[in-house]
Amino acid sequence: MVEALREELADLTASVRAFLEWHATTGADGMPGHPAALHEALGAASSEGAPPAPRRPERGFSGLDAPSPPMARGGSGAAFSPPEQRGGAAGAPLPPPEQRGSAAGASPRPEQRGGLESQGAWSPAQAQRGPEPSPRPAVSAAPAPRAETAARASAALPDTKEERVARLALLAEEVRTCQKCPLHEGRTHTVFSRGDPSSEVVFVGEGPGAEEDLQGQPFVGAAGQLLDKMIAAMGYHRDEVYICNIVKCRPPKNRKPEPAEMAACSPYLTAQLALIKPKVIVALGATAVQGLIGTSEGITKLRGTWKLYKGSIPIMPTFHPAYLLRQPGAKREVWSDLKEVMRHLGKSAPDRG
Ligand code: URA
């Protein structure tokens, strides 16, 4: 009797600890969506024989439920309806004042011309609104990193650029040999990051596509070329920002990463962001937002509204560039979101004539 009670108490303690660790490491609100994902993320699945989280059926287009035309990279964020016409970036709620940099609100809003409007394929004025994309059901499971890796990420952080670069290189090396989830079986290369680890802006995508898998670099395919234009419109060279993904290995057939795959990879992104400490994160598509803050809300609702990563770094969710390849009309909203990011950083759009 006493023994049984003791066991029950031990079980209860373990559950509470797991729950608290999940909160501490993801910064997410609420419960992890799938108990098996949490179990696995905390390292219990393999040792205790718990069943893995159920896998979604593979889909040709990033695991989305809505039938979608093919695109260069099955990125995230394709299954949502374009939001209602927004009143411009000024309508988007800001993070609390203490989260905003000193430049926040200090710079004038960029002019409507310049930026994306003046760039051929990137002109919202030229963009034709395509057919309404179908809504996508919410994904329920939230990622949950392994506690020990997250702890390592929050260990004493480097204060020189050299040390940051060195630590990121070590992390990339760890990723290169990672076998924490089945995605490693199909990869040609892991895809860790590209760009400047001292950047004030980090762009986070979903996961590598075919071209990225071949080259070992994020966003080098068609969606990546569009992302480069978005970045240029903001006044940066592509190498001046930092770009990475939620998962570092290509999901087969460009499907959306499984919750358990996102959970297994999550400590790497946590560590990357802890080292880089950007002023803003731009989350490209629903999967990116889900991987960062655990929300299962659709990107249509999320985009253009500031969120907070671990209670400290502002996140601007926006549409994935792969979606824009299919729905160029949505560039208008993305540009509005990027201008909001620039305003937060005290940057104005370069005048491109
Ligand atoms: N789409 C992504 O989400 N990431 C990449 O690296 C490439 C395409």
Short mmCIF file of C-alpha atoms and ligand atoms in Angstrom, two decimals:
data_model
loop_
_atom_site.label_atom_id
_atom_site.label_comp_id
_atom_site.label_asym_id
_atom_site.label_seq_id
_atom_site.Cartn_x
_atom_site.Cartn_y
_atom_site.Cartn_z
CA MET A 1 0.00 0.00 0.00
CA VAL A 2 2.67 2.45 1.13
CA GLU A 3 4.81 1.30 -1.76
CA ALA A 4 2.00 1.97 -4.26
CA LEU A 5 1.42 5.42 -2.81
CA ARG A 6 5.10 6.16 -2.98
CA GLU A 7 5.20 5.16 -6.65
CA GLU A 8 2.19 7.29 -7.44
CA LEU A 9 3.81 10.27 -5.75
CA ALA A 10 7.02 9.72 -7.74
CA ASP A 11 4.99 9.63 -10.98
CA LEU A 12 3.22 12.82 -10.06
CA THR A 13 6.48 14.57 -9.24
CA ALA A 14 7.98 13.50 -12.57
CA SER A 15 4.95 14.85 -14.46
CA VAL A 16 5.07 18.21 -12.72
CA ARG A 17 8.80 18.46 -13.35
CA ALA A 18 8.33 17.66 -17.04
CA PHE A 19 5.61 20.27 -17.33
CA LEU A 20 7.74 22.95 -15.69
CA GLU A 21 10.75 22.09 -17.84
CA TRP A 22 8.63 22.36 -20.94
CA HIS A 23 7.50 25.83 -19.92
CA ALA A 24 10.98 26.94 -18.96
CA THR A 25 12.56 25.77 -22.20
CA THR A 26 9.93 26.81 -24.73
CA GLY A 27 8.62 29.93 -23.06
CA ALA A 28 5.25 28.71 -24.34
CA ASP A 29 1.96 29.20 -22.61
CA GLY A 30 -0.31 26.31 -21.86
CA MET A 31 0.18 22.62 -22.16
CA PRO A 32 2.24 20.81 -24.77
CA GLY A 33 -0.26 19.55 -27.31
CA HIS A 34 0.68 15.92 -27.51
CA PRO A 35 1.81 14.08 -24.41
CA ALA A 36 4.03 11.79 -26.45
CA ALA A 37 5.86 14.79 -27.89
CA LEU A 38 6.55 16.07 -24.41
CA HIS A 39 7.54 12.64 -23.26
CA GLU A 40 9.96 12.24 -26.13
CA ALA A 41 11.29 15.76 -25.84
CA LEU A 42 12.20 15.21 -22.25
CA GLY A 43 14.07 12.11 -23.11
CA ALA A 44 11.68 9.64 -21.56
CA ALA A 45 10.31 8.00 -24.67
CA SER A 46 13.34 5.96 -25.55
CA SER A 47 14.15 4.87 -22.04
CA GLU A 48 10.63 3.96 -21.03
CA GLY A 49 9.34 2.66 -24.31
CA ALA A 50 6.60 5.25 -24.67
CA PRO A 51 5.00 5.30 -28.10
CA PRO A 52 6.09 8.12 -30.39
CA ALA A 53 3.65 10.87 -31.36
CA PRO A 54 1.48 9.76 -34.30
CA ARG A 55 2.83 10.84 -37.67
CA ARG A 56 0.77 12.92 -40.03
CA PRO A 57 0.10 11.50 -43.43
CA GLU A 58 2.65 12.76 -45.89
CA ARG A 59 1.51 15.40 -48.24
CA GLY A 60 3.06 16.79 -51.34
CA PHE A 61 2.89 20.32 -50.08
CA SER A 62 4.39 20.71 -46.71
CA GLY A 63 1.84 18.65 -44.90
CA LEU A 64 -0.95 21.12 -45.44
CA ASP A 65 -4.50 20.01 -45.56
CA ALA A 66 -5.58 22.32 -48.31
CA PRO A 67 -4.75 21.15 -51.81
CA SER A 68 -2.11 23.51 -53.08
CA PRO A 69 -0.34 23.94 -56.36
CA PRO A 70 3.28 22.84 -56.36
CA MET A 71 6.00 25.31 -55.55
CA ALA A 72 9.70 25.39 -55.44
CA ARG A 73 9.83 24.63 -51.76
CA GLY A 74 6.99 23.29 -49.77
CA GLY A 75 7.28 25.93 -47.12
CA SER A 76 4.89 26.67 -44.38
CA GLY A 77 2.11 29.09 -44.12
CA ALA A 78 0.40 28.25 -47.38
CA ALA A 79 -2.92 27.21 -46.01
CA PHE A 80 -4.58 30.29 -44.75
CA SER A 81 -6.93 32.97 -45.97
CA PRO A 82 -5.57 36.39 -46.74
CA PRO A 83 -6.42 38.67 -43.86
CA GLU A 84 -8.93 41.44 -44.22
CA GLN A 85 -7.48 44.65 -45.54
CA ARG A 86 -5.51 45.98 -42.63
CA GLY A 87 -5.21 49.58 -41.66
CA GLY A 88 -1.47 49.48 -42.24
CA ALA A 89 1.31 48.54 -39.93
CA ALA A 90 0.39 51.32 -37.56
CA GLY A 91 -2.55 49.24 -36.42
CA ALA A 92 -0.40 46.36 -35.22
CA PRO A 93 0.01 46.18 -31.47
CA LEU A 94 3.53 46.76 -30.23
CA PRO A 95 5.39 44.71 -27.69
CA PRO A 96 5.42 46.27 -24.29
CA PRO A 97 7.61 49.39 -24.16
CA GLU A 98 10.32 47.68 -22.12
CA GLN A 99 10.78 45.17 -24.95
CA ARG A 100 11.28 47.79 -27.61
CA GLY A 101 14.69 49.14 -28.48
CA SER A 102 15.50 52.75 -27.88
CA ALA A 103 14.90 53.46 -31.54
CA ALA A 104 11.39 52.15 -31.36
CA GLY A 105 8.92 54.67 -32.56
CA ALA A 106 11.64 57.24 -33.08
CA SER A 107 11.97 56.97 -36.81
CA PRO A 108 9.45 58.21 -39.32
CA ARG A 109 7.46 55.55 -41.11
CA PRO A 110 8.99 54.54 -44.41
CA GLU A 111 7.30 56.03 -47.42
CA GLN A 112 4.86 53.87 -49.31
CA ARG A 113 7.10 53.94 -52.34
CA GLY A 114 10.52 52.39 -52.16
CA GLY A 115 11.09 49.00 -50.64
CA LEU A 116 9.09 46.17 -52.04
CA GLU A 117 6.80 48.34 -54.10
CA SER A 118 9.66 49.38 -56.32
CA GLN A 119 11.13 45.94 -56.84
CA GLY A 120 9.83 44.12 -59.85
CA ALA A 121 8.56 40.81 -58.53
CA TRP A 122 8.13 42.32 -55.15
CA SER A 123 5.69 45.05 -55.95
CA PRO A 124 2.46 44.79 -53.97
CA ALA A 125 1.08 47.32 -56.42
CA GLN A 126 1.71 44.86 -59.23
CA ALA A 127 0.72 41.88 -57.19
CA GLN A 128 -2.42 40.21 -58.38
CA ARG A 129 -4.50 38.74 -55.63
CA GLY A 130 -4.92 35.05 -56.34
CA PRO A 131 -7.69 32.71 -55.26
CA GLU A 132 -8.38 32.58 -51.57
CA PRO A 133 -6.30 29.89 -49.88
CA SER A 134 -8.19 27.49 -47.71
CA PRO A 135 -7.94 27.71 -43.93
CA ARG A 136 -5.78 25.16 -42.25
CA PRO A 137 -6.73 23.39 -39.10
CA ALA A 138 -4.65 24.21 -36.09
CA VAL A 139 -1.70 21.99 -35.30
CA SER A 140 -2.07 20.94 -31.75
CA ALA A 141 1.32 19.78 -30.55
CA ALA A 142 3.89 22.25 -29.31
CA PRO A 143 7.61 21.60 -29.52
CA ALA A 144 9.46 20.74 -26.40
CA PRO A 145 13.25 20.63 -26.32
CA ARG A 146 15.40 18.31 -24.31
CA ALA A 147 15.95 19.92 -20.98
CA GLU A 148 19.69 19.38 -20.82
CA THR A 149 20.35 21.06 -24.19
CA ALA A 150 18.22 24.04 -23.27
CA ALA A 151 20.13 24.34 -20.02
CA ARG A 152 23.37 24.40 -21.99
CA ALA A 153 21.97 27.17 -24.17
CA SER A 154 21.25 29.33 -21.20
CA ALA A 155 24.68 28.76 -19.66
CA ALA A 156 26.88 31.84 -19.31
CA LEU A 157 26.65 33.58 -22.66
CA PRO A 158 29.63 34.92 -24.60
CA ASP A 159 30.14 38.62 -24.84
CA THR A 160 32.48 38.76 -27.79
CA LYS A 161 31.62 38.17 -31.39
CA GLU A 162 34.48 35.67 -31.74
CA GLU A 163 33.17 33.58 -28.89
CA ARG A 164 29.66 33.67 -30.27
CA VAL A 165 30.90 32.56 -33.68
CA ALA A 166 32.95 29.79 -32.08
CA ARG A 167 29.99 28.53 -30.05
CA LEU A 168 27.72 28.60 -33.06
CA ALA A 169 30.30 26.63 -35.01
CA LEU A 170 30.34 24.01 -32.24
CA LEU A 171 26.58 23.89 -32.28
CA ALA A 172 26.55 23.51 -36.08
CA GLU A 173 28.96 20.63 -35.70
CA GLU A 174 26.66 19.00 -33.16
CA VAL A 175 23.77 19.43 -35.59
CA ARG A 176 25.84 17.95 -38.42
CA THR A 177 25.96 14.59 -36.67
CA CYS A 178 22.51 14.79 -35.04
CA GLN A 179 20.36 11.69 -35.13
CA LYS A 180 17.70 12.76 -32.67
CA CYS A 181 14.82 12.28 -35.07
CA PRO A 182 14.11 10.26 -38.22
CA LEU A 183 14.72 13.26 -40.49
CA HIS A 184 18.44 12.55 -40.32
CA GLU A 185 17.90 9.40 -42.36
CA GLY A 186 16.94 11.22 -45.53
CA ARG A 187 19.22 14.23 -45.41
CA THR A 188 22.10 15.04 -47.70
CA HIS A 189 23.27 17.90 -45.49
CA THR A 190 22.06 19.48 -42.30
CA VAL A 191 21.08 23.11 -42.77
CA PHE A 192 22.14 25.22 -39.82
CA SER A 193 22.11 28.88 -40.83
CA ARG A 194 23.46 31.56 -43.04
CA GLY A 195 24.22 35.21 -42.45
CA ASP A 196 25.60 37.37 -39.70
CA PRO A 197 25.44 35.98 -36.15
CA SER A 198 25.65 39.54 -34.85
CA SER A 199 22.59 40.64 -36.77
CA GLU A 200 19.79 42.51 -35.06
CA VAL A 201 17.25 40.53 -37.12
CA VAL A 202 16.83 36.77 -37.38
CA PHE A 203 14.54 35.21 -39.98
CA VAL A 204 13.21 31.79 -39.01
CA GLY A 205 11.70 29.48 -41.63
CA GLU A 206 10.22 26.00 -41.43
CA GLY A 207 12.84 23.59 -42.69
CA PRO A 208 15.14 22.91 -45.62
CA GLY A 209 13.78 22.09 -49.05
CA ALA A 210 15.47 20.08 -51.78
CA GLU A 211 17.93 22.76 -52.82
CA GLU A 212 18.79 23.66 -49.24
CA ASP A 213 19.38 19.99 -48.45
CA LEU A 214 21.78 19.73 -51.40
CA GLN A 215 23.69 22.91 -50.60
CA GLY A 216 23.53 22.78 -46.79
CA GLN A 217 22.31 26.41 -46.72
CA PRO A 218 18.91 27.76 -45.75
CA PHE A 219 16.72 29.59 -48.24
CA VAL A 220 18.76 29.13 -51.39
CA GLY A 221 15.90 27.90 -53.61
CA ALA A 222 13.14 29.95 -55.24
CA ALA A 223 11.59 30.92 -51.90
CA GLY A 224 15.05 31.95 -50.73
CA GLN A 225 15.53 34.24 -53.70
CA LEU A 226 12.28 35.95 -52.85
CA LEU A 227 13.36 36.18 -49.22
CA ASP A 228 16.58 37.87 -50.37
CA LYS A 229 14.45 40.48 -52.14
CA MET A 230 12.36 41.02 -49.03
CA ILE A 231 15.56 41.49 -47.04
CA ALA A 232 16.99 43.88 -49.64
CA ALA A 233 13.77 45.89 -49.56
CA MET A 234 14.33 46.34 -45.83
CA GLY A 235 17.72 47.83 -46.59
CA TYR A 236 19.88 44.84 -45.68
CA HIS A 237 22.11 42.64 -47.75
CA ARG A 238 21.17 38.98 -47.32
CA ASP A 239 24.47 38.35 -45.52
CA GLU A 240 23.72 41.07 -42.98
CA VAL A 241 20.86 39.19 -41.38
CA TYR A 242 20.79 35.74 -39.79
CA ILE A 243 18.59 33.07 -41.34
CA CYS A 244 17.74 29.65 -39.95
CA ASN A 245 14.92 27.15 -39.66
CA ILE A 246 12.83 25.32 -37.09
CA VAL A 247 14.19 21.95 -38.26
CA LYS A 248 17.68 21.48 -39.63
CA CYS A 249 17.02 18.48 -41.87
CA ARG A 250 14.72 18.27 -44.85
CA PRO A 251 11.35 16.65 -44.21
CA PRO A 252 10.59 14.09 -46.93
CA LYS A 253 8.58 15.42 -49.85
CA ASN A 254 8.74 18.86 -48.28
CA ARG A 255 6.04 17.96 -45.81
CA LYS A 256 5.57 19.99 -42.67
CA PRO A 257 7.82 18.78 -39.83
CA GLU A 258 6.14 16.54 -37.29
CA PRO A 259 5.68 17.92 -33.76
CA ALA A 260 8.17 15.36 -32.44
CA GLU A 261 10.72 16.39 -35.10
CA MET A 262 10.26 20.03 -34.18
CA ALA A 263 10.63 19.14 -30.52
CA ALA A 264 13.82 17.18 -31.13
CA CYS A 265 15.37 20.06 -33.10
CA SER A 266 14.10 22.85 -30.88
CA PRO A 267 17.11 22.99 -28.51
CA TYR A 268 19.33 23.94 -31.46
CA LEU A 269 17.22 26.95 -32.34
CA THR A 270 16.94 27.86 -28.67
CA ALA A 271 20.73 27.83 -28.43
CA GLN A 272 21.16 29.78 -31.69
CA LEU A 273 18.82 32.53 -30.51
CA ALA A 274 20.35 32.61 -27.04
CA LEU A 275 23.76 33.23 -28.62
CA ILE A 276 22.63 35.75 -31.23
CA LYS A 277 20.22 37.69 -29.05
CA PRO A 278 18.54 39.49 -31.96
CA LYS A 279 16.39 42.57 -31.44
CA VAL A 280 13.66 41.07 -33.61
CA ILE A 281 12.73 37.65 -34.96
CA VAL A 282 10.76 37.44 -38.19
CA ALA A 283 8.83 34.17 -38.19
CA LEU A 284 8.14 33.01 -41.74
CA GLY A 285 4.90 31.07 -41.76
CA ALA A 286 2.78 29.21 -39.23
CA THR A 287 5.30 26.44 -38.55
CA ALA A 288 7.96 28.97 -37.63
CA VAL A 289 5.65 30.68 -35.15
CA GLN A 290 4.56 27.34 -33.76
CA GLY A 291 8.15 26.21 -33.34
CA LEU A 292 9.09 29.45 -31.60
CA ILE A 293 6.22 30.01 -29.22
CA GLY A 294 4.14 26.87 -29.41
CA THR A 295 0.97 28.48 -30.67
CA SER A 296 -1.22 26.54 -33.04
CA GLU A 297 -3.04 29.58 -34.36
CA GLY A 298 -3.14 30.11 -38.12
CA ILE A 299 -0.71 32.51 -39.75
CA THR A 300 -3.53 34.62 -41.16
CA LYS A 301 -4.52 35.55 -37.67
CA LEU A 302 -0.99 35.78 -36.32
CA ARG A 303 0.71 37.82 -39.01
CA GLY A 304 1.33 41.47 -38.37
CA THR A 305 0.86 41.10 -34.62
CA TRP A 306 3.85 41.21 -32.29
CA LYS A 307 4.53 38.18 -30.15
CA LEU A 308 7.28 37.60 -27.61
CA TYR A 309 9.88 34.88 -27.65
CA LYS A 310 10.66 33.70 -24.13
CA GLY A 311 9.17 36.90 -22.82
CA SER A 312 11.96 39.02 -24.22
CA ILE A 313 12.51 39.07 -27.99
CA PRO A 314 9.75 40.52 -30.19
CA ILE A 315 8.58 38.20 -32.95
CA MET A 316 6.86 39.43 -36.08
CA PRO A 317 4.95 36.58 -37.74
CA THR A 318 4.44 36.94 -41.47
CA PHE A 319 3.66 34.82 -44.51
CA HIS A 320 6.30 32.40 -45.76
CA PRO A 321 7.97 33.49 -49.02
CA ALA A 322 7.01 30.15 -50.59
CA TYR A 323 3.40 31.15 -50.07
CA LEU A 324 4.08 34.45 -51.78
CA LEU A 325 5.34 32.59 -54.83
CA ARG A 326 1.84 31.20 -55.16
CA GLN A 327 -0.07 34.18 -53.83
CA PRO A 328 1.80 37.31 -54.90
CA GLY A 329 -1.12 39.42 -53.73
CA ALA A 330 -0.11 38.67 -50.15
CA LYS A 331 3.13 40.63 -50.60
CA ARG A 332 1.24 43.72 -49.55
CA GLU A 333 0.65 42.26 -46.10
CA VAL A 334 4.21 40.98 -45.81
CA TRP A 335 5.59 44.37 -46.71
CA SER A 336 3.40 45.93 -44.07
CA ASP A 337 4.81 43.43 -41.52
CA LEU A 338 8.40 44.09 -42.58
CA LYS A 339 7.89 47.83 -42.34
CA GLU A 340 6.66 47.31 -38.82
CA VAL A 341 9.88 45.43 -38.07
CA MET A 342 11.91 48.26 -39.58
CA ARG A 343 10.04 50.83 -37.55
CA HIS A 344 10.78 48.84 -34.43
CA LEU A 345 14.46 48.86 -35.38
CA GLY A 346 14.42 52.57 -36.22
CA LYS A 347 15.14 51.88 -39.89
CA SER A 348 13.54 53.51 -42.87
CA ALA A 349 13.07 51.79 -46.22
CA PRO A 350 15.78 52.55 -48.76
CA ASP A 351 14.55 54.78 -51.54
CA ARG A 352 14.79 52.74 -54.68
CA GLY A 353 13.52 55.42 -57.01
N1 URA B 1 11.76 27.10 -46.77
C1 URA B 1 12.08 27.13 -45.46
O1 URA B 1 11.24 27.24 -44.59
N2 URA B 1 13.38 27.06 -45.17
C2 URA B 1 14.33 26.97 -46.08
O2 URA B 1 15.49 26.91 -45.71
C3 URA B 1 13.94 26.94 -47.43
C4 URA B 1 12.66 27.00 -47.74
#
